[in-house]
Amino acid sequence: VAQRVADERAERLGETVGYAIRGEAKRSARTRILLCTTGVLLRRLQCDGDLSTLSHVFVDEVHERDVATDFLLIILKRLLEKRPKLKLVLMSATLNAKVFADYFKKFDPHVASIPGRAHPVQAFFLEDALALTRLKVDARSECAYGGFKSKQAS
């Protein structure tokens, strides 16, 4: 995603757009947009509990309710009380926005719904692929289910 953002800004990754994941980062002193994992942001909170150098925090895929994300939301809610000018954006393609709006209601949240396109998915199974490609699998092949196994292979 960071590469895509950098491309759209017509710059190289690591300049004003960077990323940080556990054990790997590409950023510079000029980086102004840093895409990072929940874990990286939680570690940053250990050093800078007020996120004093940040103006915006985006949490994507917020519907994936794991312990780290829930813990991050608790901390961010408390942080918003101390830093009311901090902008928090929660994003998800499948989000039940009301649950999160209710959780952050004290801060008068705005809910935006952006319609998207659903891409139809058609399921294919191995048998379908074999029929479409006219590929034949030798029953004696190790790739064949229940196929022939020579005594030498044992």
PDB file of C-alpha atoms in Angstrom:
ATOM      1  CA  VAL A   1       0.000   0.000   0.000  1.00  0.00           C
ATOM      2  CA  ALA A   2       2.851   2.389   0.820  1.00  0.00           C
ATOM      3  CA  GLN A   3       4.346   1.804  -2.625  1.00  0.00           C
ATOM      4  CA  ARG A   4       0.999   2.615  -4.223  1.00  0.00           C
ATOM      5  CA  VAL A   5       0.670   5.851  -2.227  1.00  0.00           C
ATOM      6  CA  ALA A   6       4.228   6.858  -3.135  1.00  0.00           C
ATOM      7  CA  ASP A   7       3.564   6.081  -6.808  1.00  0.00           C
ATOM      8  CA  GLU A   8       0.429   8.215  -6.798  1.00  0.00           C
ATOM      9  CA  ARG A   9       2.431  11.059  -5.280  1.00  0.00           C
ATOM     10  CA  ALA A  10       5.095  10.598  -8.007  1.00  0.00           C
ATOM     11  CA  GLU A  11       7.899   9.936  -5.556  1.00  0.00           C
ATOM     12  CA  ARG A  12      10.084   7.112  -4.363  1.00  0.00           C
ATOM     13  CA  LEU A  13       9.062   4.986  -1.414  1.00  0.00           C
ATOM     14  CA  GLY A  14      10.881   6.091   1.719  1.00  0.00           C
ATOM     15  CA  GLU A  15      10.797   9.798   0.961  1.00  0.00           C
ATOM     16  CA  THR A  16       7.625  11.451   2.284  1.00  0.00           C
ATOM     17  CA  VAL A  17       5.777   8.100   2.220  1.00  0.00           C
ATOM     18  CA  GLY A  18       7.171   5.153   4.134  1.00  0.00           C
ATOM     19  CA  TYR A  19       6.211   1.996   5.941  1.00  0.00           C
ATOM     20  CA  ALA A  20       7.146   0.097   9.086  1.00  0.00           C
ATOM     21  CA  ILE A  21       6.441  -3.502   9.931  1.00  0.00           C
ATOM     22  CA  ARG A  22       8.070  -5.681  12.558  1.00  0.00           C
ATOM     23  CA  GLY A  23      11.752  -5.910  11.704  1.00  0.00           C
ATOM     24  CA  GLU A  24      11.568  -3.837   8.521  1.00  0.00           C
ATOM     25  CA  ALA A  25      11.078  -0.176   7.700  1.00  0.00           C
ATOM     26  CA  LYS A  26      11.546   2.149   4.769  1.00  0.00           C
ATOM     27  CA  ARG A  27      11.373   5.787   5.817  1.00  0.00           C
ATOM     28  CA  SER A  28      13.508   8.881   6.204  1.00  0.00           C
ATOM     29  CA  ALA A  29      13.626  12.115   8.151  1.00  0.00           C
ATOM     30  CA  ARG A  30      11.381  13.531   5.402  1.00  0.00           C
ATOM     31  CA  THR A  31       8.660  10.877   5.861  1.00  0.00           C
ATOM     32  CA  ARG A  32       5.293  12.444   6.612  1.00  0.00           C
ATOM     33  CA  ILE A  33       2.989   9.508   5.841  1.00  0.00           C
ATOM     34  CA  LEU A  34       3.976   6.292   7.579  1.00  0.00           C
ATOM     35  CA  LEU A  35       1.932   3.156   7.025  1.00  0.00           C
ATOM     36  CA  CYS A  36       2.505   0.716   9.845  1.00  0.00           C
ATOM     37  CA  THR A  37       1.016  -2.287  11.555  1.00  0.00           C
ATOM     38  CA  THR A  38      -1.020  -2.141  14.738  1.00  0.00           C
ATOM     39  CA  GLY A  39       1.926  -3.673  16.587  1.00  0.00           C
ATOM     40  CA  VAL A  40       4.327  -0.978  15.388  1.00  0.00           C
ATOM     41  CA  LEU A  41       1.892   1.733  16.482  1.00  0.00           C
ATOM     42  CA  LEU A  42       1.490   0.101  19.896  1.00  0.00           C
ATOM     43  CA  ARG A  43       5.286   0.025  20.287  1.00  0.00           C
ATOM     44  CA  ARG A  44       5.438   3.703  19.308  1.00  0.00           C
ATOM     45  CA  LEU A  45       2.897   4.456  22.035  1.00  0.00           C
ATOM     46  CA  GLN A  46       5.325   2.963  24.566  1.00  0.00           C
ATOM     47  CA  CYS A  47       7.891   5.639  23.677  1.00  0.00           C
ATOM     48  CA  ASP A  48       5.487   8.495  22.929  1.00  0.00           C
ATOM     49  CA  GLY A  49       2.243   7.890  24.793  1.00  0.00           C
ATOM     50  CA  ASP A  50       0.651  11.034  23.376  1.00  0.00           C
ATOM     51  CA  LEU A  51       1.704  10.370  19.769  1.00  0.00           C
ATOM     52  CA  SER A  52       2.819  13.980  19.930  1.00  0.00           C
ATOM     53  CA  THR A  53       4.307  14.035  16.432  1.00  0.00           C
ATOM     54  CA  LEU A  54       1.163  12.686  14.752  1.00  0.00           C
ATOM     55  CA  SER A  55      -1.819  14.662  13.527  1.00  0.00           C
ATOM     56  CA  HIS A  56      -3.822  11.741  12.105  1.00  0.00           C
ATOM     57  CA  VAL A  57      -4.124   8.035  12.863  1.00  0.00           C
ATOM     58  CA  PHE A  58      -5.806   5.710  10.370  1.00  0.00           C
ATOM     59  CA  VAL A  59      -6.736   2.218  11.516  1.00  0.00           C
ATOM     60  CA  ASP A  60      -7.635  -0.003   8.574  1.00  0.00           C
ATOM     61  CA  GLU A  61      -9.475  -3.325   8.738  1.00  0.00           C
ATOM     62  CA  VAL A  62     -10.759  -2.304  12.160  1.00  0.00           C
ATOM     63  CA  HIS A  63     -13.433  -5.006  11.970  1.00  0.00           C
ATOM     64  CA  GLU A  64     -10.729  -7.641  12.487  1.00  0.00           C
ATOM     65  CA  ARG A  65     -11.310  -7.767  16.194  1.00  0.00           C
ATOM     66  CA  ASP A  66      -8.059  -9.045  17.626  1.00  0.00           C
ATOM     67  CA  VAL A  67      -6.576  -8.209  21.018  1.00  0.00           C
ATOM     68  CA  ALA A  68      -4.025  -5.756  19.591  1.00  0.00           C
ATOM     69  CA  THR A  69      -6.638  -3.755  17.656  1.00  0.00           C
ATOM     70  CA  ASP A  70      -9.075  -3.667  20.577  1.00  0.00           C
ATOM     71  CA  PHE A  71      -6.279  -2.559  22.913  1.00  0.00           C
ATOM     72  CA  LEU A  72      -5.218   0.121  20.415  1.00  0.00           C
ATOM     73  CA  LEU A  73      -8.790   1.467  20.228  1.00  0.00           C
ATOM     74  CA  ILE A  74      -8.966   1.694  24.029  1.00  0.00           C
ATOM     75  CA  ILE A  75      -5.706   3.658  24.109  1.00  0.00           C
ATOM     76  CA  LEU A  76      -6.751   5.909  21.222  1.00  0.00           C
ATOM     77  CA  LYS A  77     -10.066   6.695  22.915  1.00  0.00           C
ATOM     78  CA  ARG A  78      -8.211   7.809  26.044  1.00  0.00           C
ATOM     79  CA  LEU A  79      -5.701   9.710  23.937  1.00  0.00           C
ATOM     80  CA  LEU A  80      -8.492  11.627  22.175  1.00  0.00           C
ATOM     81  CA  GLU A  81      -9.514  13.000  25.586  1.00  0.00           C
ATOM     82  CA  LYS A  82      -6.008  14.416  26.043  1.00  0.00           C
ATOM     83  CA  ARG A  83      -5.508  15.421  22.396  1.00  0.00           C
ATOM     84  CA  PRO A  84      -8.876  16.497  20.979  1.00  0.00           C
ATOM     85  CA  LYS A  85      -7.232  17.788  17.768  1.00  0.00           C
ATOM     86  CA  LEU A  86      -5.875  14.337  16.896  1.00  0.00           C
ATOM     87  CA  LYS A  87      -7.844  12.960  13.964  1.00  0.00           C
ATOM     88  CA  LEU A  88      -8.780   9.282  14.136  1.00  0.00           C
ATOM     89  CA  VAL A  89     -10.071   7.496  11.053  1.00  0.00           C
ATOM     90  CA  LEU A  90     -11.356   3.931  11.349  1.00  0.00           C
ATOM     91  CA  MET A  91     -11.750   2.050   8.085  1.00  0.00           C
ATOM     92  CA  SER A  92     -13.180  -1.254   6.979  1.00  0.00           C
ATOM     93  CA  ALA A  93     -14.938  -2.661   3.963  1.00  0.00           C
ATOM     94  CA  THR A  94     -17.247  -4.740   6.163  1.00  0.00           C
ATOM     95  CA  LEU A  95     -17.488  -2.525   9.213  1.00  0.00           C
ATOM     96  CA  ASN A  96     -20.597  -2.186  11.340  1.00  0.00           C
ATOM     97  CA  ALA A  97     -20.009   1.551  11.751  1.00  0.00           C
ATOM     98  CA  LYS A  98     -22.660   1.988  14.457  1.00  0.00           C
ATOM     99  CA  VAL A  99     -20.697  -0.152  16.931  1.00  0.00           C
ATOM    100  CA  PHE A 100     -17.618   2.039  16.573  1.00  0.00           C
ATOM    101  CA  ALA A 101     -19.584   5.304  16.377  1.00  0.00           C
ATOM    102  CA  ASP A 102     -21.264   4.366  19.651  1.00  0.00           C
ATOM    103  CA  TYR A 103     -17.889   3.576  21.246  1.00  0.00           C
ATOM    104  CA  PHE A 104     -16.499   6.977  20.220  1.00  0.00           C
ATOM    105  CA  LYS A 105     -19.799   8.925  20.611  1.00  0.00           C
ATOM    106  CA  LYS A 106     -18.270  11.270  23.194  1.00  0.00           C
ATOM    107  CA  PHE A 107     -16.143  12.716  20.375  1.00  0.00           C
ATOM    108  CA  ASP A 108     -19.053  13.350  17.985  1.00  0.00           C
ATOM    109  CA  PRO A 109     -17.805  10.985  15.262  1.00  0.00           C
ATOM    110  CA  HIS A 110     -18.704  11.417  11.625  1.00  0.00           C
ATOM    111  CA  VAL A 111     -19.571   8.281   9.700  1.00  0.00           C
ATOM    112  CA  ALA A 112     -18.863   8.224   5.984  1.00  0.00           C
ATOM    113  CA  SER A 113     -20.021   5.421   3.781  1.00  0.00           C
ATOM    114  CA  ILE A 114     -18.271   5.124   0.462  1.00  0.00           C
ATOM    115  CA  PRO A 115     -20.037   2.790  -1.932  1.00  0.00           C
ATOM    116  CA  GLY A 116     -17.792   0.280  -3.573  1.00  0.00           C
ATOM    117  CA  ARG A 117     -18.033  -2.262  -6.284  1.00  0.00           C
ATOM    118  CA  ALA A 118     -18.525  -5.880  -5.453  1.00  0.00           C
ATOM    119  CA  HIS A 119     -16.510  -8.064  -7.730  1.00  0.00           C
ATOM    120  CA  PRO A 120     -18.300 -11.305  -8.513  1.00  0.00           C
ATOM    121  CA  VAL A 121     -16.390 -14.404  -7.559  1.00  0.00           C
ATOM    122  CA  GLN A 122     -16.886 -17.688  -9.306  1.00  0.00           C
ATOM    123  CA  ALA A 123     -15.623 -20.802  -7.548  1.00  0.00           C
ATOM    124  CA  PHE A 124     -13.695 -23.341  -9.589  1.00  0.00           C
ATOM    125  CA  PHE A 125     -12.650 -26.721  -8.328  1.00  0.00           C
ATOM    126  CA  LEU A 126      -9.864 -28.935  -9.550  1.00  0.00           C
ATOM    127  CA  GLU A 127     -12.282 -30.947 -11.645  1.00  0.00           C
ATOM    128  CA  ASP A 128     -13.461 -27.727 -13.340  1.00  0.00           C
ATOM    129  CA  ALA A 129      -9.887 -26.662 -14.096  1.00  0.00           C
ATOM    130  CA  LEU A 130      -9.058 -30.079 -15.527  1.00  0.00           C
ATOM    131  CA  ALA A 131     -12.148 -29.995 -17.736  1.00  0.00           C
ATOM    132  CA  LEU A 132     -11.472 -26.423 -18.909  1.00  0.00           C
ATOM    133  CA  THR A 133      -7.814 -27.106 -19.720  1.00  0.00           C
ATOM    134  CA  ARG A 134      -8.389 -30.662 -20.976  1.00  0.00           C
ATOM    135  CA  LEU A 135      -5.459 -31.702 -18.810  1.00  0.00           C
ATOM    136  CA  LYS A 136      -5.219 -35.396 -18.016  1.00  0.00           C
ATOM    137  CA  VAL A 137      -3.562 -36.646 -14.860  1.00  0.00           C
ATOM    138  CA  ASP A 138      -1.965 -40.053 -15.046  1.00  0.00           C
ATOM    139  CA  ALA A 139      -3.510 -42.177 -12.292  1.00  0.00           C
ATOM    140  CA  ARG A 140      -0.019 -43.487 -11.499  1.00  0.00           C
ATOM    141  CA  SER A 141       1.307 -39.963 -10.863  1.00  0.00           C
ATOM    142  CA  GLU A 142       2.143 -38.872  -7.331  1.00  0.00           C
ATOM    143  CA  CYS A 143      -0.111 -35.878  -8.056  1.00  0.00           C
ATOM    144  CA  ALA A 144      -3.165 -38.078  -8.532  1.00  0.00           C
ATOM    145  CA  TYR A 145      -5.374 -38.561  -5.503  1.00  0.00           C
ATOM    146  CA  GLY A 146      -5.303 -42.209  -4.563  1.00  0.00           C
ATOM    147  CA  GLY A 147      -2.788 -42.663  -7.371  1.00  0.00           C
ATOM    148  CA  PHE A 148      -0.426 -45.522  -7.951  1.00  0.00           C
ATOM    149  CA  LYS A 149       2.577 -45.762  -5.638  1.00  0.00           C
ATOM    150  CA  SER A 150       5.380 -48.016  -6.623  1.00  0.00           C
ATOM    151  CA  LYS A 151       6.906 -50.395  -4.138  1.00  0.00           C
ATOM    152  CA  GLN A 152      10.267 -48.712  -4.774  1.00  0.00           C
ATOM    153  CA  ALA A 153       8.926 -45.379  -3.492  1.00  0.00           C
ATOM    154  CA  SER A 154       8.189 -46.870  -0.066  1.00  0.00           C
TER     155      SER A 154
END
